[in-house]
């Protein structure tokens, strides 16, 4: 699979459907096909996922964004940088990998991100031990309206919310390895 393009396994499914094998076990074939189609359709949606809302914050907003009041944030940050468009595209192309990790720090240890579709993201470039990462600050899209009601623009103002549980979280992305780490959720209500 590593040598197959990201969308080729999705189109291969449809070629298979158009040419089903002739068999006396058509009923079993149809059941297996429905299960396989459901699984691959979910995977294909992850490949094409585009977040509801995204913004890359200016590096000057780094200290403010990382003053989250009820969740752990990355330590040993020595500076901030502005991720380029390619960095963000790589990050968003890797978002499906988030389902593979669990929170290892405060406040909901062991929790996982249920569905990326219910979140907006603020991105911030951070430097830790000489290596560049992108920190993702995730929040429900309704938070954007709440900020705007208070004359705050989430495109330039870091979203910092106390508590909120798994509705608010942060994670580091390594653009070099395309892996996520340090997932942390806000404290519960």
C-alpha atoms as a PDB file:
ATOM      1  CA  UNK A   1       0.000   0.000   0.000  1.00  0.00           C
ATOM      2  CA  UNK A   2       2.883   2.411   0.545  1.00  0.00           C
ATOM      3  CA  UNK A   3       3.569   2.453  -3.191  1.00  0.00           C
ATOM      4  CA  UNK A   4      -0.066   3.109  -4.094  1.00  0.00           C
ATOM      5  CA  UNK A   5      -1.197   6.722  -4.408  1.00  0.00           C
ATOM      6  CA  UNK A   6      -3.513   8.022  -1.650  1.00  0.00           C
ATOM      7  CA  UNK A   7      -6.663   7.714  -3.775  1.00  0.00           C
ATOM      8  CA  UNK A   8      -5.918   4.599  -5.864  1.00  0.00           C
ATOM      9  CA  UNK A   9      -7.237   2.127  -3.306  1.00  0.00           C
ATOM     10  CA  UNK A  10     -10.555   4.039  -3.280  1.00  0.00           C
ATOM     11  CA  UNK A  11     -11.000   3.815  -7.062  1.00  0.00           C
ATOM     12  CA  UNK A  12      -9.952   0.154  -7.054  1.00  0.00           C
ATOM     13  CA  UNK A  13     -12.999  -0.629  -4.943  1.00  0.00           C
ATOM     14  CA  UNK A  14     -15.346   0.730  -7.589  1.00  0.00           C
ATOM     15  CA  UNK A  15     -13.671  -1.265 -10.380  1.00  0.00           C
ATOM     16  CA  UNK A  16     -14.179  -4.402  -8.263  1.00  0.00           C
ATOM     17  CA  UNK A  17     -17.873  -3.557  -7.751  1.00  0.00           C
ATOM     18  CA  UNK A  18     -18.401  -3.116 -11.480  1.00  0.00           C
ATOM     19  CA  UNK A  19     -16.932  -6.589 -12.164  1.00  0.00           C
ATOM     20  CA  UNK A  20     -18.153  -8.859  -9.335  1.00  0.00           C
ATOM     21  CA  UNK A  21     -17.025 -12.479  -9.459  1.00  0.00           C
ATOM     22  CA  UNK A  22     -19.587 -15.053 -10.654  1.00  0.00           C
ATOM     23  CA  UNK A  23     -20.426 -17.288  -7.737  1.00  0.00           C
ATOM     24  CA  UNK A  24     -23.177 -19.375  -6.202  1.00  0.00           C
ATOM     25  CA  UNK A  25     -22.637 -17.460  -2.987  1.00  0.00           C
ATOM     26  CA  UNK A  26     -23.949 -14.115  -4.191  1.00  0.00           C
ATOM     27  CA  UNK A  27     -25.655 -13.441  -0.860  1.00  0.00           C
ATOM     28  CA  UNK A  28     -22.381 -13.818   1.073  1.00  0.00           C
ATOM     29  CA  UNK A  29     -20.575 -11.798  -1.550  1.00  0.00           C
ATOM     30  CA  UNK A  30     -23.071  -8.934  -1.181  1.00  0.00           C
ATOM     31  CA  UNK A  31     -22.767  -8.958   2.624  1.00  0.00           C
ATOM     32  CA  UNK A  32     -18.972  -8.868   2.461  1.00  0.00           C
ATOM     33  CA  UNK A  33     -19.111  -6.183  -0.202  1.00  0.00           C
ATOM     34  CA  UNK A  34     -21.367  -3.968   1.954  1.00  0.00           C
ATOM     35  CA  UNK A  35     -19.009  -4.303   4.915  1.00  0.00           C
ATOM     36  CA  UNK A  36     -15.947  -3.636   2.766  1.00  0.00           C
ATOM     37  CA  UNK A  37     -17.593  -0.665   1.059  1.00  0.00           C
ATOM     38  CA  UNK A  38     -18.546   0.900   4.390  1.00  0.00           C
ATOM     39  CA  UNK A  39     -15.016   0.511   5.743  1.00  0.00           C
ATOM     40  CA  UNK A  40     -13.303   1.863   2.622  1.00  0.00           C
ATOM     41  CA  UNK A  41     -15.780   4.722   2.255  1.00  0.00           C
ATOM     42  CA  UNK A  42     -14.885   5.860   5.775  1.00  0.00           C
ATOM     43  CA  UNK A  43     -11.169   5.654   4.939  1.00  0.00           C
ATOM     44  CA  UNK A  44     -11.669   7.571   1.684  1.00  0.00           C
ATOM     45  CA  UNK A  45     -13.511  10.330   3.523  1.00  0.00           C
ATOM     46  CA  UNK A  46     -10.530  10.700   5.865  1.00  0.00           C
ATOM     47  CA  UNK A  47      -8.225  11.148   2.855  1.00  0.00           C
ATOM     48  CA  UNK A  48     -10.368  13.991   1.535  1.00  0.00           C
ATOM     49  CA  UNK A  49     -11.029  15.599   4.941  1.00  0.00           C
ATOM     50  CA  UNK A  50     -10.960  19.390   5.090  1.00  0.00           C
ATOM     51  CA  UNK A  51     -11.435  21.006   8.518  1.00  0.00           C
ATOM     52  CA  UNK A  52     -14.454  23.245   9.141  1.00  0.00           C
ATOM     53  CA  UNK A  53     -12.266  26.233  10.068  1.00  0.00           C
ATOM     54  CA  UNK A  54      -8.520  26.753  10.051  1.00  0.00           C
ATOM     55  CA  UNK A  55      -6.191  29.662  10.604  1.00  0.00           C
ATOM     56  CA  UNK A  56      -2.444  29.879  11.034  1.00  0.00           C
ATOM     57  CA  UNK A  57      -1.730  32.294  13.854  1.00  0.00           C
ATOM     58  CA  UNK A  58       1.086  34.784  13.657  1.00  0.00           C
ATOM     59  CA  UNK A  59       4.111  33.611  15.633  1.00  0.00           C
ATOM     60  CA  UNK A  60       3.757  36.634  17.946  1.00  0.00           C
ATOM     61  CA  UNK A  61       0.582  34.995  19.329  1.00  0.00           C
ATOM     62  CA  UNK A  62       2.493  31.909  20.496  1.00  0.00           C
ATOM     63  CA  UNK A  63       2.908  32.786  24.177  1.00  0.00           C
ATOM     64  CA  UNK A  64      -0.778  33.737  24.455  1.00  0.00           C
ATOM     65  CA  UNK A  65      -2.023  30.551  22.735  1.00  0.00           C
ATOM     66  CA  UNK A  66       0.092  28.337  24.955  1.00  0.00           C
ATOM     67  CA  UNK A  67      -1.363  29.783  28.163  1.00  0.00           C
ATOM     68  CA  UNK A  68      -4.185  27.255  28.179  1.00  0.00           C
ATOM     69  CA  UNK A  69      -5.781  27.227  31.611  1.00  0.00           C
ATOM     70  CA  UNK A  70      -6.929  23.615  31.904  1.00  0.00           C
ATOM     71  CA  UNK A  71      -4.766  21.416  29.688  1.00  0.00           C
ATOM     72  CA  UNK A  72      -1.123  20.570  29.247  1.00  0.00           C
ATOM     73  CA  UNK A  73       0.792  22.316  26.484  1.00  0.00           C
ATOM     74  CA  UNK A  74       4.167  21.454  24.963  1.00  0.00           C
ATOM     75  CA  UNK A  75       7.184  22.218  27.154  1.00  0.00           C
ATOM     76  CA  UNK A  76      10.670  23.421  26.262  1.00  0.00           C
ATOM     77  CA  UNK A  77       9.491  25.787  23.512  1.00  0.00           C
ATOM     78  CA  UNK A  78      12.401  27.978  22.453  1.00  0.00           C
ATOM     79  CA  UNK A  79      10.716  29.968  19.696  1.00  0.00           C
ATOM     80  CA  UNK A  80       7.951  30.325  17.156  1.00  0.00           C
ATOM     81  CA  UNK A  81       7.828  30.258  13.357  1.00  0.00           C
ATOM     82  CA  UNK A  82       5.260  30.738  10.577  1.00  0.00           C
ATOM     83  CA  UNK A  83       4.317  27.446   8.888  1.00  0.00           C
ATOM     84  CA  UNK A  84       4.178  27.650   5.099  1.00  0.00           C
ATOM     85  CA  UNK A  85       1.257  26.517   2.981  1.00  0.00           C
ATOM     86  CA  UNK A  86       3.007  23.197   2.208  1.00  0.00           C
ATOM     87  CA  UNK A  87       3.476  22.554   5.943  1.00  0.00           C
ATOM     88  CA  UNK A  88      -0.258  23.045   6.549  1.00  0.00           C
ATOM     89  CA  UNK A  89      -1.196  20.860   3.567  1.00  0.00           C
ATOM     90  CA  UNK A  90       1.046  18.079   4.927  1.00  0.00           C
ATOM     91  CA  UNK A  91      -0.517  18.465   8.362  1.00  0.00           C
ATOM     92  CA  UNK A  92      -4.085  18.345   7.019  1.00  0.00           C
ATOM     93  CA  UNK A  93      -3.208  15.383   4.813  1.00  0.00           C
ATOM     94  CA  UNK A  94      -2.048  13.534   7.932  1.00  0.00           C
ATOM     95  CA  UNK A  95      -5.002  14.345  10.205  1.00  0.00           C
ATOM     96  CA  UNK A  96      -6.443  10.838   9.898  1.00  0.00           C
ATOM     97  CA  UNK A  97      -3.432   9.624  11.932  1.00  0.00           C
ATOM     98  CA  UNK A  98      -4.832  11.432  14.965  1.00  0.00           C
ATOM     99  CA  UNK A  99      -7.235   8.551  15.518  1.00  0.00           C
ATOM    100  CA  UNK A 100      -4.204   6.399  16.412  1.00  0.00           C
ATOM    101  CA  UNK A 101      -3.110   8.315  19.518  1.00  0.00           C
ATOM    102  CA  UNK A 102      -4.488   8.822  23.017  1.00  0.00           C
ATOM    103  CA  UNK A 103      -4.030  11.678  25.453  1.00  0.00           C
ATOM    104  CA  UNK A 104      -1.058  11.071  27.682  1.00  0.00           C
ATOM    105  CA  UNK A 105      -1.217  14.258  29.726  1.00  0.00           C
ATOM    106  CA  UNK A 106      -3.753  16.333  31.636  1.00  0.00           C
ATOM    107  CA  UNK A 107      -6.644  16.311  31.699  1.00  0.00           C
ATOM    108  CA  UNK A 108      -8.540  13.393  30.159  1.00  0.00           C
ATOM    109  CA  UNK A 109      -5.759  10.802  30.035  1.00  0.00           C
ATOM    110  CA  UNK A 110      -6.484   7.957  27.614  1.00  0.00           C
ATOM    111  CA  UNK A 111      -9.092   9.916  25.634  1.00  0.00           C
ATOM    112  CA  UNK A 112      -9.022  10.000  21.843  1.00  0.00           C
ATOM    113  CA  UNK A 113     -10.290  12.459  19.249  1.00  0.00           C
ATOM    114  CA  UNK A 114     -13.680  11.052  18.232  1.00  0.00           C
ATOM    115  CA  UNK A 115     -14.296  12.896  14.985  1.00  0.00           C
ATOM    116  CA  UNK A 116     -12.291  15.638  13.340  1.00  0.00           C
ATOM    117  CA  UNK A 117     -15.428  16.962  11.637  1.00  0.00           C
ATOM    118  CA  UNK A 118     -16.606  18.676  14.788  1.00  0.00           C
ATOM    119  CA  UNK A 119     -13.575  20.939  15.236  1.00  0.00           C
ATOM    120  CA  UNK A 120     -11.966  24.095  13.969  1.00  0.00           C
ATOM    121  CA  UNK A 121      -8.191  24.555  14.225  1.00  0.00           C
ATOM    122  CA  UNK A 122      -5.684  27.281  14.983  1.00  0.00           C
ATOM    123  CA  UNK A 123      -2.142  26.391  13.871  1.00  0.00           C
ATOM    124  CA  UNK A 124       1.042  27.725  15.459  1.00  0.00           C
ATOM    125  CA  UNK A 125       4.637  26.942  14.528  1.00  0.00           C
ATOM    126  CA  UNK A 126       6.769  26.127  17.590  1.00  0.00           C
ATOM    127  CA  UNK A 127      10.430  25.183  17.997  1.00  0.00           C
ATOM    128  CA  UNK A 128      11.312  22.570  20.618  1.00  0.00           C
ATOM    129  CA  UNK A 129      14.914  21.468  21.146  1.00  0.00           C
ATOM    130  CA  UNK A 130      15.885  22.915  17.750  1.00  0.00           C
ATOM    131  CA  UNK A 131      13.136  21.062  15.864  1.00  0.00           C
ATOM    132  CA  UNK A 132      10.108  22.627  14.169  1.00  0.00           C
ATOM    133  CA  UNK A 133       6.583  21.456  15.056  1.00  0.00           C
ATOM    134  CA  UNK A 134       3.088  22.757  14.424  1.00  0.00           C
ATOM    135  CA  UNK A 135       0.816  23.024  17.445  1.00  0.00           C
ATOM    136  CA  UNK A 136      -2.900  22.538  16.752  1.00  0.00           C
ATOM    137  CA  UNK A 137      -5.397  24.270  19.018  1.00  0.00           C
ATOM    138  CA  UNK A 138      -8.746  22.519  18.397  1.00  0.00           C
ATOM    139  CA  UNK A 139     -12.196  23.804  19.370  1.00  0.00           C
ATOM    140  CA  UNK A 140     -15.859  23.373  18.405  1.00  0.00           C
ATOM    141  CA  UNK A 141     -16.856  25.761  15.586  1.00  0.00           C
ATOM    142  CA  UNK A 142     -19.465  27.447  17.823  1.00  0.00           C
ATOM    143  CA  UNK A 143     -16.566  28.963  19.769  1.00  0.00           C
ATOM    144  CA  UNK A 144     -15.848  31.209  16.780  1.00  0.00           C
ATOM    145  CA  UNK A 145     -19.253  32.904  17.132  1.00  0.00           C
ATOM    146  CA  UNK A 146     -18.778  33.255  20.891  1.00  0.00           C
ATOM    147  CA  UNK A 147     -15.458  35.033  20.337  1.00  0.00           C
ATOM    148  CA  UNK A 148     -16.949  37.322  17.697  1.00  0.00           C
ATOM    149  CA  UNK A 149     -19.793  38.276  20.075  1.00  0.00           C
ATOM    150  CA  UNK A 150     -17.062  39.621  22.370  1.00  0.00           C
ATOM    151  CA  UNK A 151     -15.400  41.516  19.492  1.00  0.00           C
ATOM    152  CA  UNK A 152     -12.539  39.029  19.276  1.00  0.00           C
ATOM    153  CA  UNK A 153     -11.370  37.732  15.921  1.00  0.00           C
ATOM    154  CA  UNK A 154     -10.308  34.051  16.111  1.00  0.00           C
ATOM    155  CA  UNK A 155      -8.193  34.605  12.989  1.00  0.00           C
ATOM    156  CA  UNK A 156      -5.811  36.679  15.111  1.00  0.00           C
ATOM    157  CA  UNK A 157      -6.832  35.948  18.708  1.00  0.00           C
ATOM    158  CA  UNK A 158      -5.815  32.619  20.261  1.00  0.00           C
ATOM    159  CA  UNK A 159      -8.771  30.632  21.542  1.00  0.00           C
ATOM    160  CA  UNK A 160      -8.213  29.824  25.205  1.00  0.00           C
ATOM    161  CA  UNK A 161     -11.061  28.171  27.108  1.00  0.00           C
ATOM    162  CA  UNK A 162     -11.037  26.809  30.642  1.00  0.00           C
ATOM    163  CA  UNK A 163     -12.518  23.338  30.990  1.00  0.00           C
ATOM    164  CA  UNK A 164     -14.764  22.001  28.211  1.00  0.00           C
ATOM    165  CA  UNK A 165     -13.424  18.452  28.314  1.00  0.00           C
ATOM    166  CA  UNK A 166     -12.876  16.682  25.011  1.00  0.00           C
ATOM    167  CA  UNK A 167     -14.460  19.564  23.080  1.00  0.00           C
ATOM    168  CA  UNK A 168     -11.124  21.441  23.355  1.00  0.00           C
ATOM    169  CA  UNK A 169      -7.724  19.883  22.765  1.00  0.00           C
ATOM    170  CA  UNK A 170      -4.212  20.463  21.504  1.00  0.00           C
ATOM    171  CA  UNK A 171      -1.618  18.307  19.769  1.00  0.00           C
ATOM    172  CA  UNK A 172       1.834  18.634  18.195  1.00  0.00           C
ATOM    173  CA  UNK A 173       2.521  17.744  14.566  1.00  0.00           C
ATOM    174  CA  UNK A 174       6.033  17.001  13.323  1.00  0.00           C
ATOM    175  CA  UNK A 175       6.217  18.161   9.674  1.00  0.00           C
ATOM    176  CA  UNK A 176       9.340  16.070   9.086  1.00  0.00           C
ATOM    177  CA  UNK A 177       7.953  12.705  10.249  1.00  0.00           C
ATOM    178  CA  UNK A 178       4.267  13.583   9.664  1.00  0.00           C
ATOM    179  CA  UNK A 179       3.416  12.197  13.110  1.00  0.00           C
ATOM    180  CA  UNK A 180       1.353  13.610  15.981  1.00  0.00           C
ATOM    181  CA  UNK A 181       2.288  13.637  19.665  1.00  0.00           C
ATOM    182  CA  UNK A 182       1.429  15.247  23.007  1.00  0.00           C
ATOM    183  CA  UNK A 183      -2.361  15.073  22.638  1.00  0.00           C
ATOM    184  CA  UNK A 184      -4.006  16.832  25.576  1.00  0.00           C
ATOM    185  CA  UNK A 185      -7.657  17.660  26.322  1.00  0.00           C
ATOM    186  CA  UNK A 186      -9.068  20.425  28.474  1.00  0.00           C
ATOM    187  CA  UNK A 187     -10.265  19.652  31.980  1.00  0.00           C
ATOM    188  CA  UNK A 188     -13.834  18.522  32.408  1.00  0.00           C
ATOM    189  CA  UNK A 189     -16.631  20.908  33.410  1.00  0.00           C
END
